[in-house]
Amino acid sequence: MAAIEEGLASTLINFRSQLSWIQTSARNIWHQFFKKPTFLQLHWVYFILTCLISSLLFHLFSTININYVDSLFMVIGSMTQTGLNTVNMSDLNFFQQSLIMILSMIGSPIVVSIIVILVRKRAFQKRFKTKKREEEKRYHTSLTTSISSSFIANLDDHNEGRVRNGFVSGVQNIVQLVIKSNRLKDNRHVDRNAQFHGLSLEERECVHCVEYKAVELLGYVVTAYYVIWQFLGCIVLGTYLSTNYTEAISTNGFNSWWLGISLAIGAFNNSGISLLDNSVIPFGDSSYILLNMSLLMLAGNTAFPILLRWILRQILNLIPDTEKYEEWRETLSFILKFPRRVYTNLFSSEHTWCLLALLIFFNAFDWTIFEIFNHYSTEVSTMSTKSIILDGFFQTVSMRSSGFTVIPISSLFIGLQTLYVIMMYISEYPITITMRSSNVYEERSLGIYARELHNSDNIEKTGGISDLPMRRRDRFYFVQEQFRRQLTHDLWFLVIGALMIISIESSNFNRDPQTFSIFNIIFEIVSAYGGVGLSVGLPGKTYSFCGGWHNFSRLILCAIMLRGRHRGLPVDIDKAIQLPGDKLDFAEEQDHRIRAISSMAYHL
């Protein structure tokens, strides 16, 4: 009897232990995913909920016979800027066409970045108000001699914390301190990737003040950039189409202005949306339309960081160097000197020049290959020289982002199609790798620290270890590591998705092996994952090749599009998406100490 009681007691203890473990695990999971969600988790929730709600609206308000899988596919394709379509856009009603264009806008990386800016701006304001209340409660008076409180005192409580009287001298001093120290290569306060260290609490608070002003200014500039480019694009294309193509467009049942608006929005947001079923093929000989759309595609995607930095530089040059505008000049100087502390898609001068060089190289290379290879294409070789050059340039720009087609992809030389698969796969890499390699907390995100010291004082204190041979983990080393991890992140998902879709479409392959070839399926998958939207199409159809797949294959492709849209996001440990807090300041100081210890330990 005693043995039974002991056994029951032991079982009860084990049960309680297991129950406690389950409760703790559930609490940790809840805390991780719901209490403090990361940027990536919020981004996924935003996209999934928006797509589900929009797909229901798209399906309910449809005036044609369309199944829900097609509705979901069309919505996800526009939200992820992929642009693949299983239903002809011309068959959709006005509400559905409008919904598709709205989704392509609110899913744009620029819009997401504007939302991040607004959230961070609000967080800064709440932080300053909290600091102000704490100081008033502690000292029962306004600390006008404190740098941070003198800035906070300027917050207008009736205008959501906006600054009324500009920077105080302390804020200007800290900006000049960090900028000057970096320019003179003194590096007493600035480490790699614009990490600040060795600052006092008051100086840290001043940095927060400067970052707040930078975020506020960027909110205006980026929003204006996004609105003005699309507004001008709609005016330019709408006016030209209504003047020169009214009769041709009206015969297809479209309004010239509505078509121009859809082309401008589709080009800038890189969604490839065209109300015409054959994309922009009817405008293949119009240099005005193709060049303007090419400019919009570049401005909205691959050239966005380059143009944004150029605009900020020009604003700084135009602002008078007087005391009245000193606040704005200091803010712009801070943004241009330390862009990744305040914005995800703005980079240093060095990184921006590299992006420009890569942009020119890839486009020039693809354009040259297009002109060479298509001498073997029967359809292209019959075109005029002007059309071949113009269409080649447009298709090259479109191939890396938007997916507009001015020449049917299936008619291109097979070698060029193979090149397009490669370029669509790496289309996101230049900006993504630059974003992650310029991250303030890059070392922390990788778990690898550079074996180099930037502070000459620290080197002297360690007994002159700078004289010892040092194998540096330099910038190129970290770029290689980022590239390797990005490849690992991408490949396994693509391989699994391709295997599943190829297996499901085996019946179509047996029926028509040429149309449903493995290459065509891989082309469509890579196009979806890269967010491009190019498609080889189906014979006798004007929608994408995936429109002839089984429903389950299209659902898998939806998952691939969503996953591809999230591959170019900044990591969770990124200064430009983090809300301000003392933990971030501690992380910068800690990273500097770890880097110094790593350098010293390597030479012991």
Coordinates of C-alpha atoms in Angstrom, one line a residue:
M1 CA 0.0 0.0 0.0
A2 CA 2.8 2.4 0.9
A3 CA 4.5 1.6 -2.4
I4 CA 1.3 2.4 -4.3
E5 CA 1.0 5.7 -2.4
E6 CA 4.6 6.6 -3.2
G7 CA 4.0 5.7 -6.9
L8 CA 0.9 7.9 -7.0
A9 CA 2.8 10.8 -5.3
S10 CA 5.7 10.4 -7.7
T11 CA 3.3 10.4 -10.7
L12 CA 1.5 13.5 -9.3
I13 CA 4.8 15.3 -8.9
N14 CA 5.8 14.4 -12.4
F15 CA 2.4 15.5 -13.7
R16 CA 2.6 18.8 -11.9
S17 CA 6.2 19.3 -13.3
Q18 CA 5.0 18.5 -16.8
L19 CA 2.0 20.8 -16.4
S20 CA 4.3 23.6 -15.1
W21 CA 6.6 23.1 -18.1
I22 CA 3.6 23.3 -20.5
Q23 CA 2.3 26.5 -18.9
T24 CA 5.8 28.1 -19.0
S25 CA 6.2 27.1 -22.6
A26 CA 2.8 28.4 -23.6
R27 CA 3.5 31.6 -21.7
N28 CA 6.8 32.0 -23.5
I29 CA 5.2 31.4 -26.9
W30 CA 2.5 33.9 -26.2
H31 CA 5.0 36.4 -25.0
Q32 CA 7.1 35.9 -28.1
F33 CA 4.5 36.1 -30.7
F34 CA 1.8 38.3 -29.2
K35 CA 3.2 40.4 -26.4
K36 CA 6.3 41.6 -28.3
P37 CA 5.9 40.7 -32.0
T38 CA 8.9 41.4 -34.2
F39 CA 8.8 43.5 -37.4
L40 CA 8.8 40.3 -39.6
Q41 CA 5.9 38.8 -37.7
L42 CA 3.9 42.1 -38.0
H43 CA 4.7 42.2 -41.7
W44 CA 3.4 38.7 -42.2
V45 CA 0.3 39.4 -40.3
Y46 CA -0.3 42.6 -42.3
F47 CA 0.1 40.8 -45.6
I48 CA -1.9 37.7 -44.7
L49 CA -4.9 39.6 -43.2
T50 CA -5.0 42.1 -46.0
C51 CA -4.9 39.4 -48.6
L52 CA -7.6 37.3 -47.0
I53 CA -10.0 40.2 -46.5
S54 CA -9.3 41.6 -50.0
S55 CA -9.8 38.2 -51.6
L56 CA -13.2 37.9 -50.0
L57 CA -14.2 41.3 -51.4
F58 CA -12.7 40.5 -54.8
H59 CA -14.7 37.3 -54.9
L60 CA -18.0 38.6 -53.6
F61 CA -18.1 41.6 -56.0
S62 CA -17.1 39.6 -59.0
T63 CA -19.4 39.8 -62.1
I64 CA -17.8 36.9 -63.8
N65 CA -17.5 33.2 -62.9
I66 CA -14.3 33.0 -60.9
N67 CA -13.4 30.6 -58.2
Y68 CA -12.0 31.6 -54.9
V69 CA -8.5 30.3 -55.6
D70 CA -8.2 32.6 -58.5
S71 CA -9.5 35.5 -56.4
L72 CA -6.9 34.8 -53.7
F73 CA -4.2 34.4 -56.4
M74 CA -5.0 37.8 -58.0
V75 CA -5.0 39.6 -54.7
I76 CA -1.7 38.0 -53.5
G77 CA -0.1 38.7 -56.8
S78 CA -0.9 42.4 -56.6
M79 CA -0.1 42.7 -52.9
T80 CA 3.3 41.2 -53.4
Q81 CA 4.0 43.3 -56.5
T82 CA 4.4 40.0 -58.5
G83 CA 1.7 40.8 -61.1
L84 CA 1.1 37.2 -62.2
N85 CA -2.6 36.8 -63.2
T86 CA -4.8 33.8 -63.7
V87 CA -7.7 35.9 -64.9
N88 CA -7.6 38.5 -67.6
M89 CA -7.6 42.1 -66.2
S90 CA -9.9 43.2 -68.9
D91 CA -12.6 40.8 -67.6
L92 CA -12.6 42.3 -64.2
N93 CA -15.1 45.1 -63.2
F94 CA -14.1 48.5 -62.1
F95 CA -14.1 47.6 -58.4
Q96 CA -11.9 44.6 -58.9
Q97 CA -9.4 46.6 -61.0
S98 CA -9.4 49.4 -58.4
L99 CA -8.8 46.9 -55.6
I100 CA -5.9 45.3 -57.5
M101 CA -4.2 48.7 -57.9
I102 CA -4.8 49.8 -54.3
L103 CA -3.3 46.5 -53.1
S104 CA -0.2 47.0 -55.2
M105 CA 0.2 50.4 -53.6
I106 CA -0.3 49.5 -50.0
G107 CA 2.0 46.4 -50.4
S108 CA 4.8 48.5 -51.8
P109 CA 8.1 48.5 -49.8
I110 CA 8.0 52.3 -49.8
V111 CA 4.6 52.4 -48.2
V112 CA 5.7 49.9 -45.6
S113 CA 8.7 52.0 -44.8
I114 CA 6.5 55.1 -44.4
I115 CA 4.4 53.2 -41.9
V116 CA 7.6 52.3 -40.0
I117 CA 8.7 55.9 -40.0
L118 CA 5.4 57.0 -38.6
V119 CA 5.4 54.4 -35.9
R120 CA 9.0 55.3 -34.9
K121 CA 8.2 59.0 -34.9
R122 CA 5.3 58.4 -32.5
A123 CA 7.5 56.2 -30.3
F124 CA 10.1 59.1 -30.1
Q125 CA 7.3 61.5 -29.1
K126 CA 6.1 59.2 -26.4
R127 CA 9.6 58.7 -25.1
F128 CA 10.2 62.5 -24.9
K129 CA 6.9 63.1 -23.1
T130 CA 7.8 60.3 -20.6
K131 CA 11.2 61.8 -20.0
K132 CA 9.7 65.2 -19.5
R133 CA 7.2 63.9 -16.9
E134 CA 9.9 61.9 -15.1
E135 CA 12.1 65.0 -14.8
E136 CA 9.3 67.2 -13.7
K137 CA 8.3 64.6 -11.0
R138 CA 11.9 64.2 -9.9
Y139 CA 13.1 67.8 -9.7
H140 CA 9.7 69.7 -9.5
T141 CA 11.1 72.2 -12.0
S142 CA 12.1 72.5 -15.6
L143 CA 15.8 71.6 -16.0
T144 CA 16.6 74.2 -18.6
T145 CA 20.3 73.5 -18.2
S146 CA 20.0 69.9 -19.3
I147 CA 20.5 69.2 -23.0
S148 CA 17.8 66.6 -23.2
S149 CA 15.2 68.5 -21.2
S150 CA 15.9 71.7 -23.1
F151 CA 14.9 69.9 -26.3
I152 CA 12.0 68.1 -24.7
A153 CA 10.7 71.5 -23.4
N154 CA 10.2 72.5 -27.0
L155 CA 7.7 69.7 -27.6
D156 CA 4.2 71.0 -28.3
D157 CA 1.7 68.9 -26.4
H158 CA -1.1 70.3 -28.5
N159 CA 0.5 69.3 -31.8
E160 CA 1.5 65.7 -31.0
G161 CA 4.9 66.6 -29.8
R162 CA 6.2 68.6 -32.7
V163 CA 9.2 70.8 -32.1
R164 CA 8.4 74.5 -32.2
N165 CA 11.6 76.3 -31.7
G166 CA 14.2 74.0 -33.3
F167 CA 17.4 72.5 -31.9
V168 CA 19.1 73.7 -28.9
S169 CA 22.9 74.2 -28.9
G170 CA 23.5 70.9 -27.2
V171 CA 21.8 69.0 -30.0
Q172 CA 23.8 70.8 -32.6
N173 CA 27.0 70.1 -30.6
I174 CA 26.4 66.4 -30.6
V175 CA 25.7 66.3 -34.3
Q176 CA 28.8 68.2 -35.0
L177 CA 30.7 65.9 -32.6
V178 CA 29.8 62.7 -34.3
I179 CA 30.0 64.0 -37.8
K180 CA 33.3 65.8 -37.2
S181 CA 34.9 62.8 -35.5
N182 CA 34.0 60.5 -38.4
R183 CA 35.2 63.0 -41.0
L184 CA 38.5 63.4 -39.3
K185 CA 38.8 59.6 -38.8
D186 CA 39.2 60.2 -35.1
N187 CA 36.5 57.5 -34.4
R188 CA 36.3 58.3 -30.7
H189 CA 32.5 58.0 -30.8
V190 CA 31.7 56.3 -34.2
D191 CA 32.4 52.7 -34.9
R192 CA 31.7 50.5 -37.9
N193 CA 28.2 50.8 -39.5
A194 CA 27.6 54.1 -37.7
Q195 CA 27.5 52.6 -34.2
F196 CA 27.9 55.3 -31.5
H197 CA 29.8 54.4 -28.3
G198 CA 31.5 56.2 -25.4
L199 CA 28.7 58.8 -25.1
S200 CA 27.3 60.1 -21.9
L201 CA 23.6 59.8 -21.0
E202 CA 23.0 63.4 -22.0
E203 CA 24.8 62.9 -25.3
R204 CA 22.8 59.7 -25.9
E205 CA 19.6 61.6 -25.3
C206 CA 20.7 64.2 -27.8
V207 CA 21.3 61.5 -30.4
H208 CA 17.7 60.5 -29.9
C209 CA 16.6 64.1 -30.4
V210 CA 18.6 64.2 -33.7
E211 CA 17.2 60.9 -34.8
Y212 CA 13.7 62.1 -34.1
K213 CA 14.1 65.1 -36.3
A214 CA 15.7 62.9 -39.0
V215 CA 12.8 60.5 -38.9
E216 CA 10.3 63.3 -39.0
L217 CA 12.0 64.9 -42.0
L218 CA 12.2 61.6 -43.8
G219 CA 8.5 61.0 -43.2
Y220 CA 7.8 64.1 -45.3
V221 CA 10.4 63.5 -48.0
V222 CA 9.6 59.8 -48.6
T223 CA 5.8 60.4 -48.6
A224 CA 6.2 63.3 -51.1
Y225 CA 8.5 61.1 -53.2
Y226 CA 6.0 58.3 -53.4
V227 CA 3.0 60.6 -54.2
I228 CA 4.7 63.0 -56.6
W229 CA 6.2 60.3 -58.8
Q230 CA 3.0 58.4 -59.2
F231 CA 0.9 61.6 -59.7
L232 CA 3.3 62.8 -62.4
G233 CA 3.3 59.4 -64.0
C234 CA -0.5 59.3 -64.1
I235 CA -0.6 62.7 -65.7
V236 CA 2.1 62.0 -68.3
L237 CA 0.8 58.7 -69.4
G238 CA -2.9 59.6 -69.2
T239 CA -2.4 62.7 -71.2
Y240 CA -0.4 61.0 -73.9
L241 CA -2.8 58.0 -74.2
S242 CA -5.9 60.2 -74.4
T243 CA -4.2 62.3 -77.1
N244 CA -2.7 59.6 -79.3
Y245 CA -4.4 56.2 -78.6
T246 CA -8.0 57.2 -77.8
E247 CA -9.5 55.3 -80.7
A248 CA -7.4 52.2 -80.3
I249 CA -8.0 52.0 -76.6
S250 CA -11.8 52.7 -76.8
T251 CA -12.3 49.8 -79.2
N252 CA -11.1 47.5 -76.3
G253 CA -13.6 49.1 -73.9
F254 CA -11.1 51.1 -71.9
N255 CA -10.8 54.8 -70.9
S256 CA -7.5 56.3 -71.9
W257 CA -7.0 58.0 -68.5
W258 CA -7.9 54.9 -66.6
L259 CA -5.4 52.9 -68.6
G260 CA -2.7 55.5 -68.1
I261 CA -3.3 55.5 -64.3
S262 CA -3.1 51.7 -64.2
L263 CA 0.2 51.7 -66.2
A264 CA 1.7 54.4 -64.0
I265 CA 0.8 52.7 -60.7
G266 CA 1.8 49.3 -62.1
A267 CA 5.2 50.7 -63.2
F268 CA 6.1 52.6 -60.1
N269 CA 5.0 49.9 -57.7
N270 CA 6.5 47.3 -59.9
S271 CA 3.4 45.2 -60.0
G272 CA 3.2 44.9 -63.8
I273 CA -0.5 45.7 -63.8
S274 CA -1.9 46.5 -67.2
L275 CA -5.6 46.5 -68.1
L276 CA -4.6 45.3 -71.6
D277 CA -4.4 41.6 -71.7
N278 CA -1.3 41.6 -73.8
S279 CA 0.6 43.9 -71.4
V280 CA 2.3 46.8 -73.2
I281 CA 2.9 45.0 -76.5
P282 CA 0.6 47.5 -78.3
F283 CA 2.9 50.3 -77.3
G284 CA 6.1 48.5 -78.5
D285 CA 6.9 51.3 -81.0
S286 CA 6.1 54.2 -78.6
S287 CA 9.4 55.5 -77.2
Y288 CA 7.5 58.1 -75.1
I289 CA 5.4 55.5 -73.2
L290 CA 8.2 52.9 -72.8
L291 CA 10.8 55.4 -71.6
N292 CA 8.5 57.0 -69.1
M293 CA 7.4 53.7 -67.7
S294 CA 11.1 52.6 -67.5
L295 CA 11.8 55.7 -65.4
L296 CA 8.9 55.0 -63.1
M297 CA 10.0 51.4 -62.7
L298 CA 13.5 52.5 -61.7
A299 CA 12.3 55.2 -59.4
G300 CA 10.0 52.8 -57.6
N301 CA 12.4 50.0 -57.1
T302 CA 16.1 49.5 -58.0
A303 CA 17.0 53.2 -58.2
F304 CA 14.9 54.3 -55.2
P305 CA 17.8 54.5 -52.7
I306 CA 20.0 56.2 -55.2
L307 CA 17.4 58.9 -56.1
L308 CA 16.4 59.4 -52.5
R309 CA 19.9 60.2 -51.4
W310 CA 20.4 62.4 -54.4
I311 CA 17.3 64.4 -53.6
L312 CA 18.3 64.8 -49.9
R313 CA 21.8 66.0 -51.1
Q314 CA 20.2 68.6 -53.4
I315 CA 17.9 69.8 -50.6
L316 CA 20.9 70.3 -48.4
N317 CA 22.7 72.2 -51.1
L318 CA 19.7 74.4 -51.7
I319 CA 19.1 75.3 -48.1
P320 CA 20.8 78.6 -47.2
D321 CA 23.7 78.3 -44.7
T322 CA 22.2 80.6 -42.2
E323 CA 21.3 80.4 -38.5
K324 CA 17.6 80.3 -39.5
Y325 CA 18.0 77.0 -41.4
E326 CA 20.7 75.5 -39.2
E327 CA 18.3 73.0 -37.7
W328 CA 17.4 71.6 -41.1
R329 CA 21.0 71.5 -42.4
E330 CA 22.2 69.6 -39.3
T331 CA 19.3 67.2 -39.7
L332 CA 20.1 66.5 -43.3
S333 CA 23.8 66.2 -42.6
F334 CA 23.0 63.6 -40.0
I335 CA 20.8 61.7 -42.4
L336 CA 23.3 61.7 -45.1
K337 CA 26.2 60.7 -42.8
F338 CA 24.4 58.0 -40.8
P339 CA 21.4 57.0 -43.0
R340 CA 21.0 53.5 -41.7
R341 CA 20.3 54.7 -38.2
V342 CA 17.0 56.3 -39.4
Y343 CA 15.9 54.5 -42.6
T344 CA 16.1 51.1 -44.1
N345 CA 16.4 52.0 -47.8
L346 CA 18.9 54.9 -47.5
F347 CA 22.6 54.1 -47.6
S348 CA 25.9 55.8 -47.2
S349 CA 27.7 57.4 -50.1
E350 CA 29.9 54.4 -50.6
H351 CA 27.1 51.9 -50.7
T352 CA 25.0 54.1 -52.9
W353 CA 27.8 54.4 -55.5
C354 CA 28.1 50.6 -55.4
L355 CA 24.4 50.2 -56.0
L356 CA 24.5 52.6 -58.9
A357 CA 27.4 50.7 -60.4
L358 CA 25.6 47.4 -60.1
L359 CA 22.4 48.9 -61.5
I360 CA 24.3 50.1 -64.6
F361 CA 26.2 46.9 -65.0
F362 CA 23.3 44.5 -64.7
N363 CA 21.1 46.6 -67.0
A364 CA 23.9 47.1 -69.6
F365 CA 24.8 43.4 -69.5
D366 CA 21.2 42.2 -69.9
W367 CA 20.5 44.8 -72.6
T368 CA 23.6 43.7 -74.5
I369 CA 22.7 40.0 -74.2
F370 CA 19.1 40.8 -75.4
E371 CA 20.4 42.5 -78.5
I372 CA 22.9 39.6 -79.3
F373 CA 20.7 36.6 -78.5
N374 CA 17.6 37.8 -80.2
H375 CA 19.2 37.7 -83.6
Y376 CA 18.3 34.1 -83.4
S377 CA 14.6 34.9 -82.6
T378 CA 12.4 34.9 -85.7
E379 CA 9.9 37.3 -84.2
V380 CA 12.4 39.9 -82.9
S381 CA 14.7 39.8 -85.9
T382 CA 11.8 41.0 -88.2
M383 CA 11.4 44.2 -86.1
S384 CA 13.0 47.5 -87.0
T385 CA 16.4 48.4 -85.4
K386 CA 14.8 51.2 -83.4
S387 CA 12.1 48.9 -82.0
I388 CA 14.7 46.2 -81.1
I389 CA 16.8 48.7 -79.2
L390 CA 13.9 50.4 -77.5
D391 CA 12.1 47.2 -76.6
G392 CA 15.3 45.6 -75.4
F393 CA 15.9 48.5 -73.0
F394 CA 12.4 48.4 -71.7
Q395 CA 12.4 44.6 -71.3
T396 CA 15.7 44.8 -69.5
V397 CA 14.4 47.3 -66.9
S398 CA 11.1 45.4 -66.5
M399 CA 12.8 42.0 -66.1
R400 CA 14.4 42.9 -62.8
S401 CA 11.2 44.2 -61.1
S402 CA 7.8 44.8 -62.7
G403 CA 7.2 42.1 -65.2
F404 CA 5.7 44.1 -68.0
T405 CA 6.3 42.5 -71.4
V406 CA 6.7 44.4 -74.6
I407 CA 7.7 41.2 -76.5
P408 CA 6.2 37.8 -75.7
I409 CA 8.6 35.9 -73.5
S410 CA 8.0 32.6 -75.2
S411 CA 9.3 34.1 -78.5
L412 CA 12.6 35.1 -77.0
F413 CA 15.8 33.0 -77.6
I414 CA 15.9 30.1 -75.0
G415 CA 19.4 31.3 -73.8
L416 CA 17.9 34.7 -73.0
Q417 CA 15.1 33.1 -71.1
T418 CA 17.6 31.2 -69.0
L419 CA 19.5 34.4 -68.3
Y420 CA 16.2 35.9 -67.2
V421 CA 15.7 33.1 -64.7
I422 CA 19.0 33.9 -63.1
M423 CA 18.5 37.6 -63.1
M424 CA 15.0 37.3 -61.6
Y425 CA 16.4 35.2 -58.8
I426 CA 19.1 37.7 -57.9
S427 CA 17.1 40.8 -58.6
E428 CA 16.6 41.6 -54.9
Y429 CA 20.1 40.8 -53.9
P430 CA 21.9 44.1 -54.4
I431 CA 19.5 46.2 -52.2
T432 CA 18.9 43.4 -49.7
I433 CA 22.6 42.6 -49.2
T434 CA 23.4 46.3 -49.0
M435 CA 20.6 46.8 -46.4
R436 CA 21.8 44.0 -44.2
S437 CA 25.5 44.7 -44.5
S438 CA 25.0 48.4 -43.6
N439 CA 22.8 47.5 -40.6
V440 CA 24.0 49.2 -37.4
Y441 CA 23.7 45.9 -35.6
E442 CA 25.0 43.7 -38.4
E443 CA 27.5 41.9 -36.2
R444 CA 24.9 41.2 -33.6
S445 CA 22.5 39.8 -36.2
L446 CA 25.1 37.5 -37.6
G447 CA 26.7 36.6 -34.3
I448 CA 30.1 37.4 -35.8
Y449 CA 32.2 40.4 -34.7
A450 CA 34.9 42.2 -36.6
R451 CA 38.5 41.6 -35.4
E452 CA 39.4 45.3 -35.6
L453 CA 39.7 48.2 -33.3
H454 CA 38.7 51.7 -34.4
N455 CA 39.7 53.5 -31.2
S456 CA 43.4 54.3 -31.1
D457 CA 43.2 54.9 -27.3
N458 CA 42.0 51.4 -26.7
I459 CA 44.8 50.0 -28.9
E460 CA 47.4 51.8 -26.8
K461 CA 45.9 50.5 -23.6
T462 CA 46.3 46.9 -24.8
G463 CA 50.0 47.2 -25.3
G464 CA 50.2 48.1 -28.9
I465 CA 48.5 45.1 -30.4
S466 CA 47.9 47.1 -33.6
D467 CA 51.6 46.3 -34.4
L468 CA 50.7 42.6 -34.5
P469 CA 49.6 40.8 -37.7
M470 CA 45.8 40.9 -37.8
R471 CA 43.5 38.9 -40.1
R472 CA 40.6 41.3 -40.4
R473 CA 37.0 40.4 -40.8
D474 CA 36.6 43.3 -43.2
R475 CA 33.6 44.6 -45.1
F476 CA 33.9 42.0 -47.9
Y477 CA 33.9 39.2 -45.4
F478 CA 30.6 40.3 -43.9
V479 CA 29.1 40.8 -47.4
Q480 CA 30.1 37.2 -48.3
E481 CA 28.5 36.0 -45.1
Q482 CA 25.3 37.9 -45.8
F483 CA 25.2 36.5 -49.3
R484 CA 25.7 33.0 -48.2
R485 CA 22.9 33.2 -45.6
Q486 CA 20.6 34.7 -48.1
L487 CA 21.2 31.9 -50.5
T488 CA 20.5 29.3 -47.8
H489 CA 17.3 31.2 -46.9
D490 CA 16.1 31.1 -50.4
L491 CA 17.0 27.8 -52.0
W492 CA 15.4 25.2 -49.8
F493 CA 12.0 26.9 -50.1
L494 CA 12.2 27.2 -53.8
V495 CA 13.4 23.6 -54.2
I496 CA 10.5 22.2 -52.1
G497 CA 8.0 24.4 -53.9
A498 CA 9.3 23.4 -57.3
L499 CA 9.2 19.7 -56.5
M500 CA 5.6 19.9 -55.3
I501 CA 4.3 21.9 -58.3
I502 CA 6.1 19.7 -60.8
S503 CA 4.7 16.6 -59.2
I504 CA 1.2 18.0 -59.2
E505 CA 1.4 19.2 -62.8
S506 CA 2.7 15.8 -64.1
S507 CA -0.7 15.1 -65.7
N508 CA -0.4 18.3 -67.7
F509 CA 3.2 17.5 -68.6
N510 CA 2.1 14.1 -69.9
R511 CA -0.6 15.7 -72.0
D512 CA 1.5 18.6 -73.4
P513 CA 5.2 18.2 -72.5
Q514 CA 6.3 21.2 -74.5
T515 CA 4.0 23.8 -72.9
F516 CA 4.2 22.3 -69.4
S517 CA 8.0 21.7 -69.5
I518 CA 10.0 21.7 -66.3
F519 CA 11.9 24.8 -67.5
N520 CA 8.6 26.8 -68.0
I521 CA 7.4 25.7 -64.5
I522 CA 10.8 26.8 -62.9
F523 CA 10.6 30.1 -64.9
E524 CA 7.2 30.8 -63.4
I525 CA 8.2 29.8 -59.9
V526 CA 11.4 32.0 -59.9
S527 CA 9.4 34.9 -61.4
A528 CA 6.9 34.6 -58.5
Y529 CA 9.6 34.3 -55.8
G530 CA 11.5 37.2 -57.2
G531 CA 8.4 39.4 -57.3
V532 CA 8.9 40.0 -61.0
G533 CA 5.9 38.6 -62.8
L534 CA 7.3 37.6 -66.1
S535 CA 5.6 34.6 -67.6
V536 CA 6.0 32.4 -70.7
G537 CA 2.2 32.3 -71.0
L538 CA -0.1 29.7 -72.4
P539 CA -0.8 29.1 -76.2
G540 CA -4.0 30.9 -77.1
K541 CA -4.4 32.6 -73.7
T542 CA -3.4 36.1 -72.5
Y543 CA -3.1 35.3 -68.8
S544 CA 0.0 33.9 -67.1
F545 CA 1.3 30.3 -67.5
C546 CA 0.2 29.4 -64.0
G547 CA -3.4 30.1 -65.0
G548 CA -3.4 26.6 -66.6
W549 CA -2.2 24.9 -63.4
H550 CA -4.2 22.9 -60.9
N551 CA -5.7 24.8 -58.0
F552 CA -3.3 23.3 -55.4
S553 CA -0.3 24.3 -57.5
R554 CA -1.6 27.9 -57.6
L555 CA -2.0 27.9 -53.8
I556 CA 1.6 26.8 -53.5
L557 CA 2.6 29.6 -55.8
C558 CA 0.7 32.0 -53.6
A559 CA 2.9 30.8 -50.6
I560 CA 6.0 31.3 -52.8
M561 CA 5.0 34.8 -53.7
L562 CA 4.4 35.7 -50.1
R563 CA 7.7 34.2 -49.0
G564 CA 9.5 36.0 -51.8
R565 CA 8.1 39.3 -50.8
H566 CA 9.5 38.9 -47.3
R567 CA 13.0 37.9 -48.3
G568 CA 14.1 41.5 -48.9
L569 CA 13.1 42.8 -45.5
P570 CA 15.5 44.1 -42.9
V571 CA 16.4 41.7 -40.1
D572 CA 14.6 42.2 -36.7
I573 CA 17.8 43.5 -35.2
D574 CA 17.9 46.7 -37.3
K575 CA 18.3 50.2 -35.9
A576 CA 16.0 51.7 -38.6
I577 CA 13.0 49.6 -37.6
Q578 CA 13.6 49.4 -33.8
L579 CA 11.7 51.7 -31.5
P580 CA 13.9 54.0 -29.4
G581 CA 15.0 52.7 -26.0
D582 CA 17.8 52.3 -23.6
K583 CA 18.4 48.7 -24.7
L584 CA 19.6 49.8 -28.1
D585 CA 22.1 52.2 -26.5
F586 CA 23.4 49.4 -24.4
A587 CA 23.6 47.2 -27.4
E588 CA 25.9 49.7 -29.2
E589 CA 28.2 50.0 -26.2
Q590 CA 28.2 46.2 -25.7
D591 CA 29.0 45.6 -29.4
H592 CA 32.0 47.9 -29.1
R593 CA 33.3 46.1 -26.1
I594 CA 32.8 42.7 -27.7
R595 CA 34.6 43.8 -30.8
A596 CA 37.5 45.1 -28.7
I597 CA 37.7 41.9 -26.7
S598 CA 37.5 39.8 -29.8
S599 CA 40.4 41.7 -31.3
M600 CA 42.6 41.4 -28.2
A601 CA 41.7 37.7 -27.7
Y602 CA 42.7 36.9 -31.3
H603 CA 46.2 38.1 -30.7
L604 CA 46.8 36.6 -27.2

